[in-house]
């Protein structure tokens, strides 16, 4: 007897939990970061495109209103 209070199964549980780690490897982490950066870049590009379209729409409406002259 080893003189401990706990069963052998209890002692084996922490060792088993080490095998099922929730951490990712460095390679997986770098790959995920790269994918996140690409996605972020795509979102920013979409936002920029939408802002340009909106600005073009505002400019067109302004030009249309100004084309009538001052006393319309």
mmCIF file of N, CA and C in Angstrom:
data_model
loop_
_atom_site.group_PDB
_atom_site.id
_atom_site.type_symbol
_atom_site.label_atom_id
_atom_site.label_comp_id
_atom_site.label_asym_id
_atom_site.label_seq_id
_atom_site.Cartn_x
_atom_site.Cartn_y
_atom_site.Cartn_z
ATOM 1 N N UNK A 1 0.850 -1.177 0.000
ATOM 2 C CA UNK A 1 0.000 0.000 0.000
ATOM 3 C C UNK A 1 0.891 1.234 0.000
ATOM 4 N N UNK A 2 0.499 2.243 -0.785
ATOM 5 C CA UNK A 2 1.320 3.442 -0.877
ATOM 6 C C UNK A 2 1.023 4.433 0.237
ATOM 7 N N UNK A 3 0.063 4.167 1.040
ATOM 8 C CA UNK A 3 -0.239 5.024 2.177
ATOM 9 C C UNK A 3 -1.071 6.237 1.836
ATOM 10 N N UNK A 4 -1.573 6.324 0.606
ATOM 11 C CA UNK A 4 -2.387 7.484 0.247
ATOM 12 C C UNK A 4 -3.856 7.212 0.515
ATOM 13 N N UNK A 5 -4.576 8.261 0.624
ATOM 14 C CA UNK A 5 -5.996 8.181 0.930
ATOM 15 C C UNK A 5 -6.820 7.870 -0.312
ATOM 16 N N UNK A 6 -6.326 8.267 -1.488
ATOM 17 C CA UNK A 6 -7.105 8.151 -2.724
ATOM 18 C C UNK A 6 -6.823 6.852 -3.461
ATOM 19 N N UNK A 7 -7.766 6.480 -4.306
ATOM 20 C CA UNK A 7 -7.651 5.262 -5.089
ATOM 21 C C UNK A 7 -6.698 5.478 -6.267
ATOM 22 N N UNK A 8 -6.227 4.399 -6.863
ATOM 23 C CA UNK A 8 -5.365 4.531 -8.041
ATOM 24 C C UNK A 8 -6.063 5.242 -9.209
ATOM 25 N N UNK A 9 -7.370 5.052 -9.326
ATOM 26 C CA UNK A 9 -8.122 5.736 -10.386
ATOM 27 C C UNK A 9 -8.081 7.251 -10.173
ATOM 28 N N UNK A 10 -8.168 7.674 -8.916
ATOM 29 C CA UNK A 10 -8.135 9.098 -8.605
ATOM 30 C C UNK A 10 -6.772 9.685 -8.976
ATOM 31 N N UNK A 11 -5.717 8.946 -8.712
ATOM 32 C CA UNK A 11 -4.380 9.400 -9.062
ATOM 33 C C UNK A 11 -4.168 9.415 -10.578
ATOM 34 N N UNK A 12 -4.819 8.520 -11.297
ATOM 35 C CA UNK A 12 -4.654 8.436 -12.747
ATOM 36 C C UNK A 12 -5.447 9.527 -13.470
ATOM 37 N N UNK A 13 -6.466 10.084 -12.844
ATOM 38 C CA UNK A 13 -7.319 11.087 -13.495
ATOM 39 C C UNK A 13 -6.549 12.337 -13.932
ATOM 40 N N UNK A 14 -5.683 12.928 -13.106
ATOM 41 C CA UNK A 14 -4.941 14.105 -13.576
ATOM 42 C C UNK A 14 -4.030 13.795 -14.758
ATOM 43 N N UNK A 15 -3.448 12.602 -14.772
ATOM 44 C CA UNK A 15 -2.598 12.227 -15.902
ATOM 45 C C UNK A 15 -3.418 12.071 -17.172
ATOM 46 N N UNK A 16 -4.612 11.518 -17.057
ATOM 47 C CA UNK A 16 -5.477 11.356 -18.219
ATOM 48 C C UNK A 16 -5.936 12.716 -18.733
ATOM 49 N N UNK A 17 -6.163 13.656 -17.827
ATOM 50 C CA UNK A 17 -6.626 14.971 -18.267
ATOM 51 C C UNK A 17 -5.527 15.728 -19.016
ATOM 52 N N UNK A 18 -4.268 15.422 -18.742
ATOM 53 C CA UNK A 18 -3.176 16.071 -19.468
ATOM 54 C C UNK A 18 -3.148 15.664 -20.933
ATOM 55 N N UNK A 19 -3.616 14.460 -21.216
ATOM 56 C CA UNK A 19 -3.631 13.967 -22.595
ATOM 57 C C UNK A 19 -4.694 14.672 -23.437
ATOM 58 N N UNK A 20 -5.749 15.140 -22.797
ATOM 59 C CA UNK A 20 -6.825 15.827 -23.512
ATOM 60 C C UNK A 20 -6.711 17.327 -23.270
ATOM 61 N N UNK A 21 -5.693 17.914 -23.833
ATOM 62 C CA UNK A 21 -5.427 19.338 -23.637
ATOM 63 C C UNK A 21 -6.328 20.164 -24.549
ATOM 64 N N UNK A 22 -6.725 21.327 -24.057
ATOM 65 C CA UNK A 22 -7.559 22.221 -24.838
ATOM 66 C C UNK A 22 -6.736 23.298 -25.547
ATOM 67 N N UNK A 23 -5.428 23.240 -25.385
ATOM 68 C CA UNK A 23 -4.576 24.225 -26.038
ATOM 69 C C UNK A 23 -4.303 23.800 -27.472
ATOM 70 N N UNK A 24 -3.989 24.776 -28.316
ATOM 71 C CA UNK A 24 -3.693 24.488 -29.716
ATOM 72 C C UNK A 24 -2.187 24.567 -29.937
ATOM 73 N N UNK A 25 -1.744 23.928 -30.985
ATOM 74 C CA UNK A 25 -0.326 23.971 -31.310
ATOM 75 C C UNK A 25 0.018 25.328 -31.903
ATOM 76 N N UNK A 26 1.302 25.623 -31.948
ATOM 77 C CA UNK A 26 1.765 26.893 -32.489
ATOM 78 C C UNK A 26 1.380 27.025 -33.964
ATOM 79 N N UNK A 27 1.483 25.949 -34.719
ATOM 80 C CA UNK A 27 1.144 25.978 -36.146
ATOM 81 C C UNK A 27 -0.349 26.257 -36.340
ATOM 82 N N UNK A 28 -1.190 25.616 -35.547
ATOM 83 C CA UNK A 28 -2.631 25.858 -35.651
ATOM 84 C C UNK A 28 -2.968 27.286 -35.250
ATOM 85 N N UNK A 29 -2.270 27.799 -34.239
ATOM 86 C CA UNK A 29 -2.498 29.174 -33.796
ATOM 87 C C UNK A 29 -2.128 30.164 -34.898
ATOM 88 N N UNK A 30 -0.975 29.966 -35.531
ATOM 89 C CA UNK A 30 -0.550 30.864 -36.605
ATOM 90 C C UNK A 30 -1.531 30.803 -37.784
ATOM 91 N N UNK A 31 -2.000 29.613 -38.117
ATOM 92 C CA UNK A 31 -2.950 29.456 -39.211
ATOM 93 C C UNK A 31 -4.258 30.180 -38.899
ATOM 94 N N UNK A 32 -4.746 30.041 -37.664
ATOM 95 C CA UNK A 32 -5.984 30.712 -37.254
ATOM 96 C C UNK A 32 -5.816 32.228 -37.298
ATOM 97 N N UNK A 33 -4.670 32.738 -36.821
ATOM 98 C CA UNK A 33 -4.415 34.173 -36.859
ATOM 99 C C UNK A 33 -4.407 34.690 -38.295
ATOM 100 N N UNK A 34 -3.795 33.934 -39.190
ATOM 101 C CA UNK A 34 -3.733 34.338 -40.597
ATOM 102 C C UNK A 34 -5.135 34.372 -41.204
ATOM 103 N N UNK A 35 -5.947 33.372 -40.900
ATOM 104 C CA UNK A 35 -7.325 33.342 -41.397
ATOM 105 C C UNK A 35 -8.134 34.510 -40.850
ATOM 106 N N UNK A 36 -7.941 34.822 -39.563
ATOM 107 C CA UNK A 36 -8.655 35.943 -38.952
ATOM 108 C C UNK A 36 -8.252 37.265 -39.592
ATOM 109 N N UNK A 37 -6.971 37.431 -39.889
ATOM 110 C CA UNK A 37 -6.495 38.656 -40.540
ATOM 111 C C UNK A 37 -7.092 38.795 -41.937
ATOM 112 N N UNK A 38 -7.154 37.684 -42.671
ATOM 113 C CA UNK A 38 -7.728 37.726 -44.017
ATOM 114 C C UNK A 38 -9.209 38.090 -43.947
ATOM 115 N N UNK A 39 -9.934 37.511 -42.993
ATOM 116 C CA UNK A 39 -11.354 37.806 -42.836
ATOM 117 C C UNK A 39 -11.561 39.267 -42.451
ATOM 118 N N UNK A 40 -10.716 39.752 -41.561
ATOM 119 C CA UNK A 40 -10.807 41.150 -41.143
ATOM 120 C C UNK A 40 -10.553 42.080 -42.333
ATOM 121 N N UNK A 41 -9.582 41.726 -43.156
ATOM 122 C CA UNK A 41 -9.282 42.509 -44.352
ATOM 123 C C UNK A 41 -10.458 42.525 -45.316
ATOM 124 N N UNK A 42 -11.121 41.392 -45.456
ATOM 125 C CA UNK A 42 -12.290 41.321 -46.341
ATOM 126 C C UNK A 42 -13.421 42.184 -45.806
ATOM 127 N N UNK A 43 -13.630 42.161 -44.497
ATOM 128 C CA UNK A 43 -14.688 42.973 -43.897
ATOM 129 C C UNK A 43 -14.397 44.458 -44.078
ATOM 130 N N UNK A 44 -13.139 44.842 -43.912
ATOM 131 C CA UNK A 44 -12.771 46.240 -44.096
ATOM 132 C C UNK A 44 -12.939 46.652 -45.552
ATOM 133 N N UNK A 45 -12.612 45.760 -46.480
ATOM 134 C CA UNK A 45 -12.775 46.061 -47.900
ATOM 135 C C UNK A 45 -14.257 46.238 -48.227
ATOM 136 N N UNK A 46 -15.114 45.389 -47.658
ATOM 137 C CA UNK A 46 -16.557 45.523 -47.884
ATOM 138 C C UNK A 46 -17.067 46.840 -47.306
ATOM 139 N N UNK A 47 -16.596 47.197 -46.129
ATOM 140 C CA UNK A 47 -17.027 48.438 -45.494
ATOM 141 C C UNK A 47 -16.570 49.644 -46.335
ATOM 142 N N UNK A 48 -15.353 49.597 -46.842
ATOM 143 C CA UNK A 48 -14.843 50.682 -47.683
ATOM 144 C C UNK A 48 -15.655 50.809 -48.968
ATOM 145 N N UNK A 49 -15.983 49.663 -49.574
ATOM 146 C CA UNK A 49 -16.767 49.678 -50.810
ATOM 147 C C UNK A 49 -18.159 50.254 -50.549
ATOM 148 N N UNK A 50 -18.771 49.857 -49.442
ATOM 149 C CA UNK A 50 -20.101 50.370 -49.115
ATOM 150 C C UNK A 50 -20.051 51.875 -48.856
ATOM 151 N N UNK A 51 -18.987 52.347 -48.205
ATOM 152 C CA UNK A 51 -18.849 53.766 -47.935
ATOM 153 C C UNK A 51 -18.651 54.548 -49.238
ATOM 154 N N UNK A 52 -17.883 54.012 -50.171
ATOM 155 C CA UNK A 52 -17.706 54.681 -51.474
ATOM 156 C C UNK A 52 -19.024 54.743 -52.234
ATOM 157 N N UNK A 53 -19.789 53.643 -52.216
ATOM 158 C CA UNK A 53 -21.086 53.636 -52.892
ATOM 159 C C UNK A 53 -22.032 54.664 -52.271
ATOM 160 N N UNK A 54 -22.046 54.723 -50.946
ATOM 161 C CA UNK A 54 -22.910 55.674 -50.250
ATOM 162 C C UNK A 54 -22.494 57.100 -50.571
ATOM 163 N N UNK A 55 -21.195 57.355 -50.582
ATOM 164 C CA UNK A 55 -20.693 58.697 -50.890
ATOM 165 C C UNK A 55 -21.038 59.075 -52.331
ATOM 166 N N UNK A 56 -20.943 58.135 -53.257
ATOM 167 C CA UNK A 56 -21.305 58.404 -54.646
ATOM 168 C C UNK A 56 -22.792 58.732 -54.757
ATOM 169 N N UNK A 57 -23.625 58.029 -54.006
ATOM 170 C CA UNK A 57 -25.054 58.299 -54.003
ATOM 171 C C UNK A 57 -25.331 59.700 -53.458
ATOM 172 N N UNK A 58 -24.682 60.077 -52.367
ATOM 173 C CA UNK A 58 -24.866 61.419 -51.814
ATOM 174 C C UNK A 58 -24.410 62.497 -52.794
ATOM 175 N N UNK A 59 -23.281 62.271 -53.449
ATOM 176 C CA UNK A 59 -22.778 63.241 -54.418
ATOM 177 C C UNK A 59 -23.743 63.393 -55.597
ATOM 178 N N UNK A 60 -24.321 62.274 -56.043
ATOM 179 C CA UNK A 60 -25.264 62.323 -57.155
ATOM 180 C C UNK A 60 -26.524 63.101 -56.757
ATOM 181 N N UNK A 61 -27.030 62.870 -55.554
ATOM 182 C CA UNK A 61 -28.211 63.596 -55.090
ATOM 183 C C UNK A 61 -27.913 65.085 -54.944
ATOM 184 N N UNK A 62 -26.732 65.403 -54.454
ATOM 185 C CA UNK A 62 -26.346 66.808 -54.291
ATOM 186 C C UNK A 62 -26.222 67.486 -55.649
ATOM 187 N N UNK A 63 -25.603 66.818 -56.605
ATOM 188 C CA UNK A 63 -25.452 67.388 -57.947
ATOM 189 C C UNK A 63 -26.817 67.592 -58.593
ATOM 190 N N UNK A 64 -27.733 66.668 -58.367
ATOM 191 C CA UNK A 64 -29.073 66.784 -58.924
ATOM 192 C C UNK A 64 -29.796 67.999 -58.342
ATOM 193 N N UNK A 65 -29.658 68.203 -57.027
ATOM 194 C CA UNK A 65 -30.301 69.359 -56.389
ATOM 195 C C UNK A 65 -29.668 70.669 -56.834
ATOM 196 N N UNK A 66 -28.367 70.680 -56.976
ATOM 197 C CA UNK A 66 -27.684 71.907 -57.384
ATOM 198 C C UNK A 66 -27.876 72.229 -58.854
ATOM 199 N N UNK A 67 -28.261 71.260 -59.664
ATOM 200 C CA UNK A 67 -28.445 71.483 -61.090
ATOM 201 C C UNK A 67 -29.673 72.365 -61.366
ATOM 202 N N UNK A 68 -30.580 72.444 -60.424
ATOM 203 C CA UNK A 68 -31.773 73.255 -60.609
ATOM 204 C C UNK A 68 -31.487 74.756 -60.480
ATOM 205 N N UNK A 69 -30.395 75.114 -59.871
ATOM 206 C CA UNK A 69 -30.072 76.521 -59.665
ATOM 207 C C UNK A 69 -30.543 76.990 -58.305
ATOM 208 N N UNK A 70 -30.430 78.306 -58.082
ATOM 209 C CA UNK A 70 -30.762 78.859 -56.773
ATOM 210 C C UNK A 70 -32.254 79.063 -56.578
ATOM 211 N N UNK A 71 -32.940 79.550 -57.552
ATOM 212 C CA UNK A 71 -34.360 79.900 -57.411
ATOM 213 C C UNK A 71 -35.219 78.932 -58.197
ATOM 214 N N UNK A 72 -35.381 77.778 -57.721
ATOM 215 C CA UNK A 72 -36.223 76.819 -58.429
ATOM 216 C C UNK A 72 -37.568 76.663 -57.770
#
